[in-house]
Coordinates of C-alpha atoms and ligand atoms in Angstrom, one line a residue:
M118 CA 4.6 -16.6 11.9
I119 CA 1.8 -17.9 14.0
V120 CA -1.8 -17.7 12.6
T121 CA -4.8 -18.0 14.8
T122 CA -8.5 -16.7 15.3
G123 CA -10.2 -14.6 18.0
M124 CA -11.5 -16.4 21.0
K125 CA -15.0 -17.4 19.7
P126 CA -14.2 -17.9 16.0
T127 CA -16.8 -18.7 13.3
D128 CA -15.9 -21.7 11.0
E129 CA -15.2 -19.2 8.3
E130 CA -12.6 -17.4 10.5
T131 CA -11.0 -20.7 11.4
A132 CA -10.8 -21.8 7.8
Q133 CA -9.4 -18.5 6.9
A134 CA -6.7 -18.7 9.5
K135 CA -5.7 -22.2 8.2
A136 CA -5.6 -21.0 4.6
L137 CA -3.4 -17.9 5.6
A138 CA -1.0 -20.2 7.5
R139 CA -0.6 -22.3 4.3
E140 CA -0.2 -19.1 2.1
L141 CA 2.2 -17.5 4.4
G142 CA 4.3 -20.5 5.3
G143 CA 3.3 -20.0 8.9
R144 CA 1.8 -22.2 11.5
Y145 CA -1.9 -22.4 12.4
V146 CA -2.6 -22.7 16.2
P147 CA -6.1 -23.1 17.5
R148 CA -6.8 -20.0 19.8
G149 CA -8.7 -21.7 22.8
N150 CA -8.4 -19.3 25.6
A151 CA -4.8 -18.3 25.2
T152 CA -3.4 -14.8 25.2
L153 CA -1.4 -13.8 22.1
A154 CA 1.5 -13.0 24.3
S155 CA 1.7 -16.6 25.5
F156 CA 1.7 -17.8 21.8
M157 CA 4.6 -15.5 21.1
R158 CA 6.5 -16.9 24.1
R159 CA 5.5 -20.6 23.5
Y160 CA 6.4 -20.5 19.8
D161 CA 9.3 -17.9 20.0
S162 CA 7.5 -15.9 17.4
K163 CA 7.5 -12.1 17.2
Q164 CA 4.3 -11.8 15.1
V165 CA 0.8 -13.3 15.4
L166 CA -1.8 -12.9 12.7
V167 CA -5.3 -13.1 13.9
T168 CA -8.5 -13.5 11.9
G169 CA -11.8 -12.0 13.1
P170 CA -15.1 -10.3 12.3
D171 CA -13.4 -7.0 11.6
G172 CA -10.6 -8.5 9.3
L173 CA -7.1 -9.5 9.9
R174 CA -4.8 -7.9 12.7
L175 CA -1.1 -8.4 12.9
H176 CA 0.1 -8.4 16.6
T177 CA 3.8 -7.9 17.2
A178 CA 5.9 -8.6 20.3
D179 CA 6.8 -5.0 21.0
G180 CA 3.2 -4.4 22.2
D181 CA 2.4 -1.6 19.8
Q182 CA -1.1 -1.2 18.2
P183 CA -1.8 -4.3 16.0
L184 CA -1.5 -3.6 12.2
R185 CA -4.8 -3.8 10.5
Y186 CA -6.1 -2.5 7.1
H187 CA -7.8 0.9 7.2
P188 CA -8.1 3.5 4.5
G189 CA -7.1 6.4 6.8
M190 CA -6.5 9.7 5.3
A191 CA -7.2 8.4 1.9
L192 CA -10.9 8.2 2.9
V193 CA -10.8 11.8 3.7
R194 CA -9.1 12.6 0.3
V195 CA -11.8 10.4 -1.5
K196 CA -14.6 12.2 0.3
R197 CA -13.0 15.6 -0.7
L198 CA -12.7 14.5 -4.3
R199 CA -16.5 13.5 -4.2
E200 CA -17.2 17.1 -3.3
G201 CA -15.2 18.4 -6.1
A202 CA -12.1 19.3 -4.1
R203 CA -8.5 19.0 -5.3
D204 CA -6.0 16.5 -4.3
P205 CA -2.3 17.0 -4.8
L206 CA -1.6 13.4 -6.1
V207 CA -4.4 13.7 -8.4
E208 CA -3.3 17.0 -9.8
I209 CA 0.4 16.1 -10.0
S210 CA -0.2 12.8 -11.8
G211 CA -2.9 14.2 -14.0
V212 CA -5.1 11.0 -13.4
R213 CA -8.3 11.1 -15.2
P214 CA -11.3 8.8 -15.7
G215 CA -10.4 5.6 -17.7
D216 CA -6.6 5.9 -16.8
S217 CA -4.5 2.8 -15.9
I218 CA -2.3 3.2 -13.0
L219 CA 0.5 0.9 -11.6
D220 CA 1.2 1.7 -8.0
C221 CA 4.6 0.1 -7.3
T222 CA 4.3 0.5 -3.5
A223 CA 0.9 -0.5 -2.3
G224 CA 1.4 -0.4 1.5
L225 CA -2.1 0.2 2.9
A226 CA -3.2 1.1 -0.6
G227 CA -4.3 4.6 0.4
D228 CA -2.9 6.3 -2.7
S229 CA -4.2 3.4 -4.8
F230 CA -7.7 4.2 -3.3
V231 CA -7.3 7.7 -4.4
F232 CA -6.2 6.7 -7.8
S233 CA -8.9 4.1 -8.2
F234 CA -11.6 6.6 -7.2
A235 CA -10.2 9.4 -9.7
A236 CA -9.8 6.8 -12.6
G237 CA -13.4 5.7 -12.2
P238 CA -15.1 2.4 -13.1
A239 CA -13.4 2.5 -16.6
G240 CA -10.0 2.9 -15.1
R241 CA -7.6 0.3 -13.7
V242 CA -5.3 0.2 -10.7
V243 CA -2.9 -2.5 -10.2
A244 CA -1.0 -2.2 -6.8
L245 CA 2.1 -4.2 -5.9
E246 CA 3.3 -5.1 -2.6
S247 CA 6.4 -7.2 -2.0
E248 CA 5.7 -8.2 1.7
P249 CA 3.5 -11.2 2.0
V250 CA 1.7 -10.5 5.3
L251 CA 1.1 -6.9 4.3
H252 CA -0.3 -8.1 1.0
A253 CA -2.6 -10.6 2.7
I254 CA -3.9 -7.9 5.3
V255 CA -4.5 -5.3 2.6
R256 CA -6.0 -7.9 0.2
E257 CA -8.5 -8.8 2.8
G258 CA -9.3 -5.1 3.7
L259 CA -9.9 -4.1 0.1
R260 CA -12.2 -7.1 -0.3
T261 CA -14.4 -6.4 2.9
Y262 CA -13.9 -2.8 4.2
R263 CA -17.1 -0.7 4.1
T264 CA -16.9 3.0 3.9
G265 CA -20.6 3.7 3.8
M266 CA -20.4 5.0 0.3
V267 CA -21.2 2.8 -2.7
D268 CA -18.8 4.5 -5.1
A269 CA -15.9 4.6 -2.7
D270 CA -16.5 0.8 -1.8
A271 CA -16.5 0.0 -5.6
A272 CA -13.1 2.0 -5.9
L273 CA -11.6 -0.1 -3.1
R274 CA -13.0 -3.4 -4.7
R275 CA -11.5 -2.4 -8.1
I276 CA -7.9 -2.2 -6.9
E277 CA -6.0 -5.3 -8.1
L278 CA -3.4 -6.1 -5.4
I279 CA -0.6 -8.3 -6.5
R280 CA 2.2 -9.7 -4.3
A281 CA 5.3 -8.8 -6.4
D282 CA 8.6 -7.0 -6.3
H283 CA 8.1 -3.9 -8.4
A284 CA 11.4 -4.1 -10.3
E285 CA 10.5 -7.6 -11.4
Y286 CA 7.0 -6.9 -12.2
L287 CA 7.8 -3.8 -14.3
S288 CA 10.4 -5.7 -16.4
S289 CA 7.6 -8.1 -17.3
L290 CA 5.3 -5.5 -18.8
P291 CA 5.4 -4.2 -22.4
K292 CA 6.5 -0.6 -23.0
N293 CA 3.9 2.1 -23.0
S294 CA 1.4 -0.1 -21.2
V295 CA 0.1 2.1 -18.4
D296 CA -0.6 5.7 -18.1
I297 CA 0.9 6.4 -14.8
V298 CA 3.5 4.6 -12.8
Y299 CA 3.6 5.5 -9.1
F300 CA 6.4 5.0 -6.3
D301 CA 6.0 5.9 -2.6
P302 CA 8.8 3.8 -0.9
M303 CA 9.4 3.9 2.8
F304 CA 10.9 7.4 3.4
R305 CA 14.7 7.5 3.7
I306 CA 14.0 10.1 6.5
P307 CA 10.8 9.2 8.2
V308 CA 8.3 12.0 8.6
Y309 CA 7.5 11.8 12.3
E310 CA 4.8 14.3 12.4
S311 CA 2.8 12.1 9.9
S312 CA 2.5 8.8 11.8
S313 CA 0.3 7.2 9.3
M314 CA 3.1 4.9 8.0
E315 CA 4.5 4.2 11.5
P316 CA 2.5 0.9 11.9
L317 CA 4.1 -0.4 8.6
R318 CA 7.7 -0.1 10.0
G319 CA 9.0 -3.5 10.7
V320 CA 6.6 -5.1 8.3
A321 CA 7.2 -3.1 5.2
N322 CA 10.0 -3.4 2.8
P323 CA 12.5 -0.6 3.6
A324 CA 14.7 -0.8 0.4
P325 CA 15.4 2.5 -1.3
L326 CA 14.0 2.8 -4.9
S327 CA 16.5 1.5 -7.5
H328 CA 17.6 3.0 -10.6
E329 CA 16.6 -0.2 -12.4
A330 CA 13.0 0.2 -11.2
V331 CA 12.9 3.8 -12.4
R332 CA 14.3 2.9 -15.8
E333 CA 11.8 0.3 -16.2
A334 CA 9.0 2.5 -15.1
R335 CA 10.0 5.1 -17.8
R336 CA 9.7 2.2 -20.3
V337 CA 6.3 1.1 -19.1
A338 CA 4.7 4.5 -18.5
R339 CA 2.8 6.3 -21.3
R340 CA 2.5 9.7 -19.6
V341 CA 4.3 10.0 -16.2
V342 CA 6.2 8.4 -13.4
V343 CA 5.5 9.9 -9.9
L344 CA 7.7 9.6 -6.9
K345 CA 6.6 10.7 -3.4
E346 CA 9.4 11.3 -0.9
N347 CA 10.6 13.5 1.8
R348 CA 11.6 16.8 0.2
D349 CA 15.1 16.6 2.0
S350 CA 15.9 13.0 1.1
G351 CA 17.9 13.7 -2.0
E352 CA 16.0 10.9 -3.8
F353 CA 14.5 13.1 -6.5
E354 CA 18.0 14.3 -7.6
R355 CA 19.5 10.8 -7.3
L356 CA 16.8 9.2 -9.4
G357 CA 16.3 11.9 -12.1
F358 CA 12.8 13.2 -10.9
T359 CA 11.7 16.9 -11.3
W360 CA 10.7 18.1 -7.9
V361 CA 7.3 19.5 -7.4
K362 CA 7.2 22.1 -4.8
P363 CA 5.4 21.0 -1.7
K364 CA 3.1 23.1 0.4
K365 CA 5.3 25.1 2.8
T366 CA 4.1 23.2 5.8
S367 CA 4.6 19.8 4.4
A368 CA 7.8 17.7 4.4
V369 CA 6.3 15.3 1.8
A370 CA 7.1 16.2 -1.8
Y371 CA 6.4 14.8 -5.2
G372 CA 8.8 14.4 -8.2
V373 CA 7.7 13.6 -11.7
I374 CA 9.3 12.2 -14.9
R375 CA 7.2 13.2 -17.8
V376 CA 7.5 10.5 -20.5
E377 CA 7.9 11.5 -24.1
H378 CA 5.9 9.3 -26.5
H379 CA 8.3 6.7 -27.8
Ligands
SAM427 C1 5.2 4.0 2.3 S1 4.5 2.5 1.9 C2 3.3 2.9 0.7 C3 2.0 3.8 1.2 C4 0.9 3.8 0.3 N1 1.3 4.8 -0.8 C5 -0.4 4.2 0.9 O1 -0.8 5.4 0.6 O2 -0.9 3.4 1.8 C6 5.6 1.6 0.9 C7 5.2 0.2 0.6 O3 5.9 -0.3 -0.5 C8 6.3 -1.6 -0.2 N2 7.4 -1.9 -1.0 C9 8.7 -1.5 -0.9 N3 9.6 -1.9 -1.9 C10 8.8 -2.6 -2.7 C11 9.1 -3.4 -3.9 N4 10.4 -3.3 -4.4 N5 8.2 -4.0 -4.5 C12 6.9 -4.0 -4.0 N6 6.5 -3.3 -2.9 C13 7.5 -2.7 -2.2 C14 6.6 -1.6 1.3 O4 6.5 -3.0 1.7 C15 5.6 -0.8 1.8 O5 4.4 -1.5 2.1

């Protein structure tokens, strides 16, 4: 992995690129006037991470749009929540102010954002991401992105993003230690009409959710374990979740395991 800056970097952007190269085991290369494509050829690298005034961007050799942090649809969902509207994940998970949530599959932390807003300042959201580059991009985004709304920005800043594999992390937690455990793994069957996860392909961990992780989640959750998946994936049945009927038009479904107090 090559890490560099934009063409006219500030000292801070240069320092950040150097620090990220160390963190990610990559190589810092001063940008000069070079194109990113020339870096990819010269260093035989398929990815270049670039610091800049608008945060981090990951450019890939396939020439697709660079990956950057953005709250995407989650921002729309948070705006709706502020106006008192309902959100399927909020309803299905039963999240309420003061809750603690463990989001086991952070990605761009969109669902974490919704959870964080719904749980409020007294709540706690810990979000886990296994992939180092994604973790770095989202960490910087959560730290600096401005929505224009003080309460929404505060909800972003409160998310505690941790670089970890969720099965390992869950096994380190005491039983009954969070209210809600949430999984949104990369879908077995991609939902092409919803392209919001498309930029993550190639960067995200594509592994299916394991029985071990679900077993640990049941132990750690006080109230509920929630899984988001494609309704046709067979994952709810395979992993023992009760399917929650999606809206007719949506391929996205939720499954729940309600945890008995133990
Ligand atoms: C579909 S995305 C999650 C999207 C997220 N819910 C959102 O709203 O932005 C799944 C993410 O989980 C991560 N992931 C997959 N397996 C993981 C594991 N075992 N531990 C931690 N993160 C994992 C992937 O790298 C990917 O970024």
